[in-house]
Amino acid sequence: MPVLTTDAESETGCPNCPSYDLLAESMEGIEHTCPRPRLALAAPAPFAEETSCQCQAPHEKLTIGQAHLGTPVDRPVRVYADGIFDLFHSGHARALMQAKNLFPNSYLLVGVCSDELTHKYKGFTVMNEGERYEALRHCRYVDEVIRDAPWTLSSEFLEKHKIDFVAHDDIPYSSAGSDDVYKHIKEAGMFVPTQRTEGISTSDIITRIVRDYDVYARRNLQRGYTAKELNVSFINVMQKKTCEVVTPGCGLFSGLTRWTSEAQEKKYRFQNQVDKMKEKVKNVEEKSKEFVYKVEEKSHDLIQKWEEKSREFIGNFLELFGPDGTWKLMFQERSSRMLQTISPRQSPTGSPTRGCSPSGSTSRSPSPPFTWIPNKPLSPSSPKGASASISSMSEGDEDEK
């Protein structure tokens, strides 16, 4: 199967895969059942859905040199060409003829893009997709038509249709944000160039019709088409009738024609600007809808997160400051400790009395308890120590008095 990679190849052009030889040997007896090129041209070419390639034999990768030599001999070389093919003309037919005759034994698949893709990436078409499909089916060089072909070829598409090579003119085709939509095909060695036919194209044909608009409009009016069918106004019809009467060499005729051409050019340019403005407004509306949707989604998430955080905050607040909260218990515990600290101690009931009065009565005020505070012993030889001991003795005597 063709893949969009540039893996190393052997001398024969087959991928260097360790299991490739074993796979080829195990499937050697399977014959190719790929569709063959058309010989009888009494019927149009089939669509891909009607004759899809269901061959079970290994579809080996080929080089261009091998294909030119006519190998493989048991199946045709599958060549793919794609395009819009609007107003199918001789330039299209010559390109397909070249693609068909690239190799001695080739099967030509032609992909035609749908109206949706074409209008998105290239522009409006004269023929719709059904008419373009049918035009390709009746070309003698086409063996199979693939409807709704992709704009850019992927490896999955190439593998699905077992495509060996892609044929197109070698001019870089810039589209869909790419400088060349066939660049990856060229890098994979699967691109085969064809030659364009100068002087003929779909755009050239449309240019002729637009340039000679009056001639073709009068032509169809003479053939019975109405102004409504031609989408022309009553003034344009009367002008065409007047032009048929007035001599072509008359100055009035040339001036009227020139004035009409300038007016139509301004009208078309203005219409193009209006269409571009409509497209921009449409894009802005789509982007604004997408932006509003994202803002709503974000706001919904923010509100949900805010509700969750608020519930969590309220729960933590109640747990801390509620009737049975941690803060109340801590406050009560600290209050009790403070009360115990600032309340005075009561005197012990078993304290001895200070002494008796001369009258033999006992003193009502108990003496303060005596607490011995040991001092640091001083050396008796030191005069300071001696004075300190004397002072302490005197203080004891005063207490006794």
mmCIF file of C-alpha atoms in Angstrom:
data_model
loop_
_atom_site.group_PDB
_atom_site.id
_atom_site.type_symbol
_atom_site.label_atom_id
_atom_site.label_comp_id
_atom_site.label_asym_id
_atom_site.label_seq_id
_atom_site.Cartn_x
_atom_site.Cartn_y
_atom_site.Cartn_z
ATOM 1 C CA MET A 1 0.000 0.000 0.000
ATOM 2 C CA PRO A 2 1.303 3.518 -0.723
ATOM 3 C CA VAL A 3 2.242 5.569 2.301
ATOM 4 C CA LEU A 4 3.249 9.208 2.591
ATOM 5 C CA THR A 5 6.722 8.530 3.972
ATOM 6 C CA THR A 6 10.184 8.430 2.467
ATOM 7 C CA ASP A 7 11.348 5.154 3.970
ATOM 8 C CA ALA A 8 14.472 3.440 2.687
ATOM 9 C CA GLU A 9 13.893 1.205 -0.309
ATOM 10 C CA SER A 10 15.706 -1.765 -1.693
ATOM 11 C CA GLU A 11 17.155 -1.974 -5.190
ATOM 12 C CA THR A 12 13.877 -3.329 -6.505
ATOM 13 C CA GLY A 13 11.935 -0.412 -5.054
ATOM 14 C CA CYS A 14 10.156 -2.445 -2.355
ATOM 15 C CA PRO A 15 10.215 -1.319 1.295
ATOM 16 C CA ASN A 16 12.988 -2.819 3.433
ATOM 17 C CA CYS A 17 10.785 -4.545 6.002
ATOM 18 C CA PRO A 18 11.978 -7.779 7.716
ATOM 19 C CA SER A 19 8.548 -9.345 7.474
ATOM 20 C CA TYR A 20 7.877 -8.171 3.917
ATOM 21 C CA ASP A 21 9.478 -11.194 2.231
ATOM 22 C CA LEU A 22 7.662 -13.590 4.545
ATOM 23 C CA LEU A 23 4.366 -11.802 3.839
ATOM 24 C CA ALA A 24 4.988 -11.948 0.086
ATOM 25 C CA GLU A 25 5.770 -15.655 0.265
ATOM 26 C CA SER A 26 2.667 -16.410 2.325
ATOM 27 C CA MET A 27 0.448 -14.478 -0.111
ATOM 28 C CA GLU A 28 2.250 -15.485 -3.281
ATOM 29 C CA GLY A 29 -0.582 -17.728 -4.380
ATOM 30 C CA ILE A 30 -3.217 -14.951 -4.147
ATOM 31 C CA GLU A 31 -3.998 -13.401 -7.521
ATOM 32 C CA HIS A 32 -4.708 -9.728 -8.065
ATOM 33 C CA THR A 33 -8.378 -8.936 -8.605
ATOM 34 C CA CYS A 34 -7.940 -5.193 -9.171
ATOM 35 C CA PRO A 35 -10.363 -3.705 -11.736
ATOM 36 C CA ARG A 36 -8.973 -3.667 -15.262
ATOM 37 C CA PRO A 37 -8.923 -0.675 -17.638
ATOM 38 C CA ARG A 38 -11.976 -0.157 -19.799
ATOM 39 C CA LEU A 39 -11.778 -1.637 -23.281
ATOM 40 C CA ALA A 40 -15.333 -1.248 -24.526
ATOM 41 C CA LEU A 41 -16.428 2.411 -24.541
ATOM 42 C CA ALA A 42 -20.118 1.727 -25.027
ATOM 43 C CA ALA A 43 -20.961 2.729 -21.428
ATOM 44 C CA PRO A 44 -19.847 5.535 -19.099
ATOM 45 C CA ALA A 45 -17.150 4.945 -16.509
ATOM 46 C CA PRO A 46 -18.435 3.572 -13.185
ATOM 47 C CA PHE A 47 -18.336 5.374 -9.855
ATOM 48 C CA ALA A 48 -15.912 4.214 -7.169
ATOM 49 C CA GLU A 49 -18.745 2.878 -5.003
ATOM 50 C CA GLU A 50 -19.814 0.566 -7.805
ATOM 51 C CA THR A 51 -16.394 -0.972 -8.463
ATOM 52 C CA SER A 52 -14.280 -0.574 -5.327
ATOM 53 C CA CYS A 53 -10.974 -2.427 -5.322
ATOM 54 C CA GLN A 54 -11.324 -5.358 -2.910
ATOM 55 C CA CYS A 55 -8.131 -7.124 -3.974
ATOM 56 C CA GLN A 56 -6.586 -9.218 -1.168
ATOM 57 C CA ALA A 57 -3.166 -9.585 -2.795
ATOM 58 C CA PRO A 58 -0.362 -7.400 -1.392
ATOM 59 C CA HIS A 59 -0.311 -4.011 -3.117
ATOM 60 C CA GLU A 60 3.442 -3.438 -3.336
ATOM 61 C CA LYS A 61 4.902 0.039 -3.634
ATOM 62 C CA LEU A 62 6.245 0.876 -7.102
ATOM 63 C CA THR A 63 8.819 3.293 -8.363
ATOM 64 C CA ILE A 64 8.219 5.388 -11.473
ATOM 65 C CA GLY A 65 10.953 3.429 -13.276
ATOM 66 C CA GLN A 66 9.254 0.115 -12.539
ATOM 67 C CA ALA A 67 5.891 1.447 -13.710
ATOM 68 C CA HIS A 68 7.420 2.664 -17.006
ATOM 69 C CA LEU A 69 8.803 -0.855 -17.589
ATOM 70 C CA GLY A 70 5.317 -2.325 -17.327
ATOM 71 C CA THR A 71 5.676 -3.937 -13.927
ATOM 72 C CA PRO A 72 3.868 -5.446 -12.220
ATOM 73 C CA VAL A 73 2.420 -7.603 -14.992
ATOM 74 C CA ASP A 74 -0.408 -9.088 -12.932
ATOM 75 C CA ARG A 75 -2.195 -5.799 -12.177
ATOM 76 C CA PRO A 76 -2.541 -2.301 -13.664
ATOM 77 C CA VAL A 77 -0.789 0.747 -12.234
ATOM 78 C CA ARG A 78 -3.452 2.794 -10.447
ATOM 79 C CA VAL A 79 -3.072 6.507 -11.334
ATOM 80 C CA TYR A 80 -5.155 9.201 -9.640
ATOM 81 C CA ALA A 81 -6.047 12.668 -10.999
ATOM 82 C CA ASP A 82 -8.347 15.166 -9.308
ATOM 83 C CA GLY A 83 -9.896 18.540 -10.032
ATOM 84 C CA ILE A 84 -13.073 20.625 -10.278
ATOM 85 C CA PHE A 85 -13.683 20.020 -14.011
ATOM 86 C CA ASP A 86 -16.210 22.861 -14.336
ATOM 87 C CA LEU A 87 -17.331 23.495 -17.936
ATOM 88 C CA PHE A 88 -15.448 20.356 -19.028
ATOM 89 C CA HIS A 89 -13.293 21.320 -22.021
ATOM 90 C CA SER A 90 -10.410 20.101 -24.161
ATOM 91 C CA GLY A 91 -7.813 21.199 -21.601
ATOM 92 C CA HIS A 92 -9.343 18.820 -19.069
ATOM 93 C CA ALA A 93 -9.505 16.005 -21.614
ATOM 94 C CA ARG A 94 -5.854 16.438 -22.653
ATOM 95 C CA ALA A 95 -4.691 16.349 -19.025
ATOM 96 C CA LEU A 96 -6.599 13.114 -18.430
ATOM 97 C CA MET A 97 -5.207 11.661 -21.658
ATOM 98 C CA GLN A 98 -1.671 12.333 -20.429
ATOM 99 C CA ALA A 99 -2.441 10.728 -17.056
ATOM 100 C CA LYS A 100 -3.896 7.685 -18.768
ATOM 101 C CA ASN A 101 -0.837 7.230 -21.024
ATOM 102 C CA LEU A 102 1.839 7.716 -18.360
ATOM 103 C CA PHE A 103 2.472 3.964 -18.108
ATOM 104 C CA PRO A 104 1.888 1.009 -20.439
ATOM 105 C CA ASN A 105 -0.747 -0.574 -18.209
ATOM 106 C CA SER A 106 -2.583 2.079 -16.192
ATOM 107 C CA TYR A 107 -5.978 2.382 -14.525
ATOM 108 C CA LEU A 108 -7.097 6.030 -14.255
ATOM 109 C CA LEU A 109 -9.153 7.121 -11.242
ATOM 110 C CA VAL A 110 -10.502 10.679 -11.354
ATOM 111 C CA GLY A 111 -11.589 12.488 -8.187
ATOM 112 C CA VAL A 112 -14.126 15.309 -8.475
ATOM 113 C CA CYS A 113 -14.594 17.727 -5.565
ATOM 114 C CA SER A 114 -18.081 18.524 -4.302
ATOM 115 C CA ASP A 115 -19.805 21.909 -4.554
ATOM 116 C CA GLU A 116 -19.293 22.551 -0.835
ATOM 117 C CA LEU A 117 -15.507 22.152 -0.965
ATOM 118 C CA THR A 118 -15.207 23.993 -4.283
ATOM 119 C CA HIS A 119 -17.227 27.009 -3.160
ATOM 120 C CA LYS A 120 -15.248 27.135 0.081
ATOM 121 C CA TYR A 121 -11.724 26.985 -1.360
ATOM 122 C CA LYS A 122 -12.013 28.132 -4.986
ATOM 123 C CA GLY A 123 -15.293 29.876 -5.788
ATOM 124 C CA PHE A 124 -18.678 29.471 -7.374
ATOM 125 C CA THR A 125 -19.077 27.013 -10.258
ATOM 126 C CA VAL A 126 -21.206 27.151 -13.390
ATOM 127 C CA MET A 127 -22.038 23.430 -13.311
ATOM 128 C CA ASN A 128 -23.194 21.720 -10.148
ATOM 129 C CA GLU A 129 -21.440 18.627 -8.792
ATOM 130 C CA GLY A 130 -23.872 16.170 -10.406
ATOM 131 C CA GLU A 131 -23.264 17.656 -13.843
ATOM 132 C CA ARG A 132 -19.510 17.609 -13.312
ATOM 133 C CA TYR A 133 -19.589 13.958 -12.204
ATOM 134 C CA GLU A 134 -21.480 12.968 -15.342
ATOM 135 C CA ALA A 135 -19.127 14.942 -17.595
ATOM 136 C CA LEU A 136 -16.163 12.943 -16.275
ATOM 137 C CA ARG A 137 -17.940 9.615 -16.637
ATOM 138 C CA HIS A 138 -18.266 10.168 -20.374
ATOM 139 C CA CYS A 139 -14.585 10.897 -20.981
ATOM 140 C CA ARG A 140 -12.949 8.001 -22.828
ATOM 141 C CA TYR A 141 -9.734 8.139 -20.764
ATOM 142 C CA VAL A 142 -11.445 7.721 -17.373
ATOM 143 C CA ASP A 143 -11.770 4.244 -15.859
ATOM 144 C CA GLU A 144 -13.396 5.241 -12.541
ATOM 145 C CA VAL A 145 -14.887 8.407 -10.980
ATOM 146 C CA ILE A 146 -14.570 9.189 -7.262
ATOM 147 C CA ARG A 147 -17.303 11.548 -6.112
ATOM 148 C CA ASP A 148 -16.801 14.064 -3.272
ATOM 149 C CA ALA A 149 -13.018 13.801 -3.523
ATOM 150 C CA PRO A 150 -10.936 15.393 -0.720
ATOM 151 C CA TRP A 151 -9.203 18.732 -1.269
ATOM 152 C CA THR A 152 -5.946 17.459 0.246
ATOM 153 C CA LEU A 153 -4.941 13.826 -0.199
ATOM 154 C CA SER A 154 -4.332 11.825 2.954
ATOM 155 C CA SER A 155 -2.562 8.497 3.431
ATOM 156 C CA GLU A 156 -5.885 6.897 4.395
ATOM 157 C CA PHE A 157 -7.458 7.994 1.105
ATOM 158 C CA LEU A 158 -4.498 6.686 -0.926
ATOM 159 C CA GLU A 159 -4.561 3.343 0.872
ATOM 160 C CA LYS A 160 -8.332 2.982 0.547
ATOM 161 C CA HIS A 161 -8.219 3.327 -3.256
ATOM 162 C CA LYS A 162 -4.814 1.594 -3.611
ATOM 163 C CA ILE A 163 -3.348 4.559 -5.505
ATOM 164 C CA ASP A 164 0.179 4.184 -6.876
ATOM 165 C CA PHE A 165 0.754 7.647 -8.385
ATOM 166 C CA VAL A 166 -0.928 11.077 -8.522
ATOM 167 C CA ALA A 167 -0.966 12.985 -11.834
ATOM 168 C CA HIS A 168 -1.288 16.778 -12.010
ATOM 169 C CA ASP A 169 0.483 19.712 -13.614
ATOM 170 C CA ASP A 170 3.725 20.632 -11.861
ATOM 171 C CA ILE A 171 2.754 24.237 -11.062
ATOM 172 C CA PRO A 172 2.545 24.650 -7.237
ATOM 173 C CA TYR A 173 -1.140 24.717 -6.334
ATOM 174 C CA SER A 174 -1.556 27.035 -3.338
ATOM 175 C CA SER A 175 -4.826 26.526 -1.523
ATOM 176 C CA ALA A 176 -6.335 25.787 1.900
ATOM 177 C CA GLY A 177 -3.470 27.552 3.688
ATOM 178 C CA SER A 178 -0.751 25.566 1.897
ATOM 179 C CA ASP A 179 1.802 26.746 -0.654
ATOM 180 C CA ASP A 180 1.408 23.461 -2.543
ATOM 181 C CA VAL A 181 -1.273 20.885 -1.697
ATOM 182 C CA TYR A 182 0.745 18.208 -3.549
ATOM 183 C CA LYS A 183 3.995 18.861 -1.670
ATOM 184 C CA HIS A 184 3.745 15.748 0.530
ATOM 185 C CA ILE A 185 2.885 13.641 -2.543
ATOM 186 C CA LYS A 186 6.014 14.888 -4.310
ATOM 187 C CA GLU A 187 8.182 14.196 -1.263
ATOM 188 C CA ALA A 188 6.851 10.611 -1.129
ATOM 189 C CA GLY A 189 7.871 10.013 -4.790
ATOM 190 C CA MET A 190 4.275 9.444 -5.909
ATOM 191 C CA PHE A 191 3.784 12.565 -8.069
ATOM 192 C CA VAL A 192 3.859 12.403 -11.887
ATOM 193 C CA PRO A 193 3.578 15.780 -13.712
ATOM 194 C CA THR A 194 1.372 16.507 -16.719
ATOM 195 C CA GLN A 195 1.408 19.512 -19.104
ATOM 196 C CA ARG A 196 -1.233 22.245 -19.087
ATOM 197 C CA THR A 197 -2.966 23.235 -22.325
ATOM 198 C CA GLU A 198 -2.398 26.944 -22.892
ATOM 199 C CA GLY A 199 -5.223 29.183 -24.094
ATOM 200 C CA ILE A 200 -8.086 27.184 -22.642
ATOM 201 C CA SER A 201 -9.411 27.035 -19.097
ATOM 202 C CA THR A 202 -12.675 27.378 -17.238
ATOM 203 C CA SER A 203 -11.770 30.926 -16.195
ATOM 204 C CA ASP A 204 -11.030 31.839 -19.834
ATOM 205 C CA ILE A 205 -14.448 30.611 -20.950
ATOM 206 C CA ILE A 206 -16.226 32.547 -18.187
ATOM 207 C CA THR A 207 -14.189 35.647 -19.093
ATOM 208 C CA ARG A 208 -15.385 35.415 -22.700
ATOM 209 C CA ILE A 209 -19.025 35.259 -21.603
ATOM 210 C CA VAL A 210 -18.645 38.206 -19.212
ATOM 211 C CA ARG A 211 -16.717 40.259 -21.774
ATOM 212 C CA ASP A 212 -19.325 39.701 -24.510
ATOM 213 C CA TYR A 213 -22.264 39.805 -22.138
ATOM 214 C CA ASP A 214 -24.473 41.937 -24.400
ATOM 215 C CA VAL A 215 -23.889 39.685 -27.378
ATOM 216 C CA TYR A 216 -24.865 36.533 -25.496
ATOM 217 C CA ALA A 217 -27.797 38.241 -23.786
ATOM 218 C CA ARG A 218 -29.242 39.378 -27.167
ATOM 219 C CA ARG A 219 -28.537 35.917 -28.558
ATOM 220 C CA ASN A 220 -30.622 34.219 -25.882
ATOM 221 C CA LEU A 221 -33.362 36.865 -26.090
ATOM 222 C CA GLN A 222 -33.693 36.086 -29.791
ATOM 223 C CA ARG A 223 -33.940 32.383 -28.942
ATOM 224 C CA GLY A 224 -36.956 32.968 -26.707
ATOM 225 C CA TYR A 225 -35.437 33.349 -23.252
ATOM 226 C CA THR A 226 -37.141 35.986 -21.080
ATOM 227 C CA ALA A 227 -35.449 38.834 -19.207
ATOM 228 C CA LYS A 228 -36.418 37.118 -15.935
ATOM 229 C CA GLU A 229 -34.675 33.921 -16.969
ATOM 230 C CA LEU A 230 -31.578 35.892 -17.968
ATOM 231 C CA ASN A 231 -31.785 37.956 -14.741
ATOM 232 C CA VAL A 232 -31.614 41.268 -16.627
ATOM 233 C CA SER A 233 -33.651 44.400 -15.921
ATOM 234 C CA PHE A 234 -36.199 46.042 -18.261
ATOM 235 C CA ILE A 235 -33.758 48.919 -18.911
ATOM 236 C CA ASN A 236 -31.108 46.503 -20.141
ATOM 237 C CA VAL A 237 -33.642 44.822 -22.445
ATOM 238 C CA MET A 238 -34.751 48.174 -23.892
ATOM 239 C CA GLN A 239 -31.113 49.168 -24.339
ATOM 240 C CA LYS A 240 -30.446 45.949 -26.257
ATOM 241 C CA LYS A 241 -33.514 46.575 -28.434
ATOM 242 C CA THR A 242 -32.293 50.148 -29.063
ATOM 243 C CA CYS A 243 -28.812 48.900 -29.893
ATOM 244 C CA GLU A 244 -30.294 46.642 -32.566
ATOM 245 C CA VAL A 245 -31.908 49.672 -34.235
ATOM 246 C CA VAL A 246 -29.097 52.219 -33.868
ATOM 247 C CA THR A 247 -26.196 51.851 -36.301
ATOM 248 C CA PRO A 248 -23.125 50.346 -34.599
ATOM 249 C CA GLY A 249 -20.915 53.134 -35.973
ATOM 250 C CA CYS A 250 -23.071 55.854 -34.455
ATOM 251 C CA GLY A 251 -21.549 57.933 -31.678
ATOM 252 C CA LEU A 252 -24.710 57.543 -29.626
ATOM 253 C CA PHE A 253 -24.291 53.766 -29.723
ATOM 254 C CA SER A 254 -20.622 53.836 -28.681
ATOM 255 C CA GLY A 255 -21.219 56.391 -25.922
ATOM 256 C CA LEU A 256 -24.206 54.467 -24.580
ATOM 257 C CA THR A 257 -22.261 51.219 -24.636
ATOM 258 C CA ARG A 258 -19.280 52.786 -22.868
ATOM 259 C CA TRP A 259 -21.499 54.367 -20.227
ATOM 260 C CA THR A 260 -23.309 51.081 -19.669
ATOM 261 C CA SER A 261 -20.047 49.156 -19.360
ATOM 262 C CA GLU A 262 -18.703 51.577 -16.759
ATOM 263 C CA ALA A 263 -21.950 51.454 -14.806
ATOM 264 C CA GLN A 264 -22.001 47.658 -14.873
ATOM 265 C CA GLU A 265 -18.346 47.507 -13.772
ATOM 266 C CA LYS A 266 -19.083 49.769 -10.794
ATOM 267 C CA LYS A 267 -22.183 47.727 -10.023
ATOM 268 C CA TYR A 268 -20.226 44.455 -10.051
ATOM 269 C CA ARG A 269 -17.408 45.887 -7.960
ATOM 270 C CA PHE A 270 -19.907 47.230 -5.451
ATOM 271 C CA GLN A 271 -21.698 43.889 -5.384
ATOM 272 C CA ASN A 272 -18.389 42.123 -4.731
ATOM 273 C CA GLN A 273 -17.705 44.456 -1.820
ATOM 274 C CA VAL A 274 -21.195 43.797 -0.462
ATOM 275 C CA ASP A 275 -20.653 40.035 -0.746
ATOM 276 C CA LYS A 276 -17.287 40.308 1.026
ATOM 277 C CA MET A 277 -18.886 42.390 3.751
ATOM 278 C CA LYS A 278 -21.638 39.806 4.164
ATOM 279 C CA GLU A 279 -19.033 37.070 4.438
ATOM 280 C CA LYS A 280 -17.123 39.050 7.077
ATOM 281 C CA VAL A 281 -20.314 39.702 9.036
ATOM 282 C CA LYS A 282 -21.159 36.005 8.843
ATOM 283 C CA ASN A 283 -17.705 35.072 10.121
ATOM 284 C CA VAL A 284 -17.963 37.638 12.914
ATOM 285 C CA GLU A 285 -21.386 36.283 13.903
ATOM 286 C CA GLU A 286 -20.049 32.735 14.010
ATOM 287 C CA LYS A 287 -17.027 33.789 16.065
ATOM 288 C CA SER A 288 -19.208 35.884 18.408
ATOM 289 C CA LYS A 289 -21.565 32.943 18.937
ATOM 290 C CA GLU A 290 -18.597 30.742 19.710
ATOM 291 C CA PHE A 291 -17.211 33.391 22.086
ATOM 292 C CA VAL A 292 -20.567 33.790 23.863
ATOM 293 C CA TYR A 293 -20.851 30.034 24.210
ATOM 294 C CA LYS A 294 -17.367 29.857 25.750
ATOM 295 C CA VAL A 295 -18.166 32.760 28.110
ATOM 296 C CA GLU A 296 -21.402 31.086 29.213
ATOM 297 C CA GLU A 297 -19.571 27.828 29.762
ATOM 298 C CA LYS A 298 -16.834 29.572 31.760
ATOM 299 C CA SER A 299 -19.358 31.584 33.788
ATOM 300 C CA HIS A 300 -21.282 28.433 34.593
ATOM 301 C CA ASP A 301 -18.079 26.796 35.833
ATOM 302 C CA LEU A 302 -17.181 29.891 37.875
ATOM 303 C CA ILE A 303 -20.643 30.034 39.475
ATOM 304 C CA GLN A 304 -20.473 26.346 40.297
ATOM 305 C CA LYS A 305 -17.006 26.735 41.831
ATOM 306 C CA TRP A 306 -18.161 29.836 43.752
ATOM 307 C CA GLU A 307 -21.130 27.915 45.177
ATOM 308 C CA GLU A 308 -18.874 25.051 46.226
ATOM 309 C CA LYS A 309 -16.370 27.429 47.851
ATOM 310 C CA SER A 310 -19.159 29.385 49.598
ATOM 311 C CA ARG A 311 -20.668 26.201 51.022
ATOM 312 C CA GLU A 312 -17.210 25.116 52.178
ATOM 313 C CA PHE A 313 -16.586 28.539 53.756
ATOM 314 C CA ILE A 314 -19.937 28.561 55.566
ATOM 315 C CA GLY A 315 -19.346 25.029 56.835
ATOM 316 C CA ASN A 316 -15.901 25.938 58.142
ATOM 317 C CA PHE A 317 -17.322 29.106 59.772
ATOM 318 C CA LEU A 318 -20.093 27.181 61.547
ATOM 319 C CA GLU A 319 -17.653 24.504 62.624
ATOM 320 C CA LEU A 320 -15.430 27.170 64.139
ATOM 321 C CA PHE A 321 -17.935 29.765 65.514
ATOM 322 C CA GLY A 322 -21.151 27.752 65.862
ATOM 323 C CA PRO A 323 -22.943 26.800 69.123
ATOM 324 C CA ASP A 324 -20.715 23.763 69.525
ATOM 325 C CA GLY A 325 -17.808 25.147 67.553
ATOM 326 C CA THR A 326 -14.135 24.869 68.287
ATOM 327 C CA TRP A 327 -13.786 28.581 68.983
ATOM 328 C CA LYS A 328 -16.394 28.513 71.782
ATOM 329 C CA LEU A 329 -14.714 25.560 73.479
ATOM 330 C CA MET A 330 -11.333 27.269 73.207
ATOM 331 C CA PHE A 331 -12.802 30.500 74.610
ATOM 332 C CA GLN A 332 -14.381 28.719 77.576
ATOM 333 C CA GLU A 333 -11.150 26.867 78.338
ATOM 334 C CA ARG A 334 -9.089 30.062 78.206
ATOM 335 C CA SER A 335 -11.639 31.940 80.328
ATOM 336 C CA SER A 336 -11.458 29.305 83.058
ATOM 337 C CA ARG A 337 -7.679 29.466 83.002
ATOM 338 C CA MET A 338 -7.735 33.258 83.316
ATOM 339 C CA LEU A 339 -10.174 33.123 86.231
ATOM 340 C CA GLN A 340 -7.982 30.615 88.038
ATOM 341 C CA THR A 341 -4.971 32.837 87.456
ATOM 342 C CA ILE A 342 -6.446 36.119 88.755
ATOM 343 C CA SER A 343 -8.423 34.683 91.764
ATOM 344 C CA PRO A 344 -6.528 34.986 95.257
ATOM 345 C CA ARG A 345 -5.416 31.868 97.118
ATOM 346 C CA GLN A 346 -7.037 31.083 100.443
ATOM 347 C CA SER A 347 -4.874 30.590 103.561
ATOM 348 C CA PRO A 348 -4.432 27.035 104.764
ATOM 349 C CA THR A 349 -6.678 26.090 107.692
ATOM 350 C CA GLY A 350 -3.911 24.353 109.687
ATOM 351 C CA SER A 351 -1.574 27.378 109.969
ATOM 352 C CA PRO A 352 -0.135 28.012 113.555
ATOM 353 C CA THR A 353 -0.949 31.237 115.414
ATOM 354 C CA ARG A 354 1.639 33.962 115.885
ATOM 355 C CA GLY A 355 1.514 33.974 119.742
ATOM 356 C CA CYS A 356 -0.442 35.002 122.750
ATOM 357 C CA SER A 357 -1.112 38.493 123.964
ATOM 358 C CA PRO A 358 -0.098 39.550 127.566
ATOM 359 C CA SER A 359 -3.678 39.048 128.599
ATOM 360 C CA GLY A 360 -3.442 35.470 127.546
ATOM 361 C CA SER A 361 -5.749 35.903 124.494
ATOM 362 C CA THR A 362 -4.816 34.567 121.132
ATOM 363 C CA SER A 363 -3.972 37.034 118.249
ATOM 364 C CA ARG A 364 -6.665 37.135 115.546
ATOM 365 C CA SER A 365 -4.315 37.932 112.640
ATOM 366 C CA PRO A 366 -2.205 34.972 111.740
ATOM 367 C CA SER A 367 1.417 35.559 111.121
ATOM 368 C CA PRO A 368 2.624 35.343 107.520
ATOM 369 C CA PRO A 369 4.277 32.074 106.698
ATOM 370 C CA PHE A 370 8.025 32.120 106.922
ATOM 371 C CA THR A 371 9.813 31.018 103.791
ATOM 372 C CA TRP A 372 13.482 30.236 103.881
ATOM 373 C CA ILE A 373 15.288 31.507 100.806
ATOM 374 C CA PRO A 374 18.719 30.028 100.783
ATOM 375 C CA ASN A 375 21.437 32.461 99.855
ATOM 376 C CA LYS A 376 24.626 31.705 98.131
ATOM 377 C CA PRO A 377 27.146 30.819 100.812
ATOM 378 C CA LEU A 378 29.876 33.372 101.184
ATOM 379 C CA SER A 379 33.335 32.749 102.481
ATOM 380 C CA PRO A 380 33.680 33.626 106.206
ATOM 381 C CA SER A 381 37.074 35.083 105.593
ATOM 382 C CA SER A 382 35.606 37.706 103.279
ATOM 383 C CA PRO A 383 34.589 40.937 104.946
ATOM 384 C CA LYS A 384 31.626 41.189 102.602
ATOM 385 C CA GLY A 385 30.490 37.776 103.711
ATOM 386 C CA ALA A 386 30.817 38.708 107.319
ATOM 387 C CA SER A 387 28.813 41.895 106.882
ATOM 388 C CA ALA A 388 26.174 39.994 104.950
ATOM 389 C CA SER A 389 25.776 37.470 107.748
ATOM 390 C CA ILE A 390 25.571 40.232 110.366
ATOM 391 C CA SER A 391 22.896 42.057 108.382
ATOM 392 C CA SER A 392 20.860 38.891 108.004
ATOM 393 C CA MET A 393 21.061 38.266 111.735
ATOM 394 C CA SER A 394 19.955 41.785 112.491
ATOM 395 C CA GLU A 395 16.997 41.413 110.149
ATOM 396 C CA GLY A 396 16.087 38.226 111.968
ATOM 397 C CA ASP A 397 16.220 40.002 115.278
ATOM 398 C CA GLU A 398 13.984 42.770 113.950
ATOM 399 C CA ASP A 399 11.488 40.198 112.832
ATOM 400 C CA GLU A 400 11.466 38.695 116.259
ATOM 401 C CA LYS A 401 10.828 42.089 117.870
#
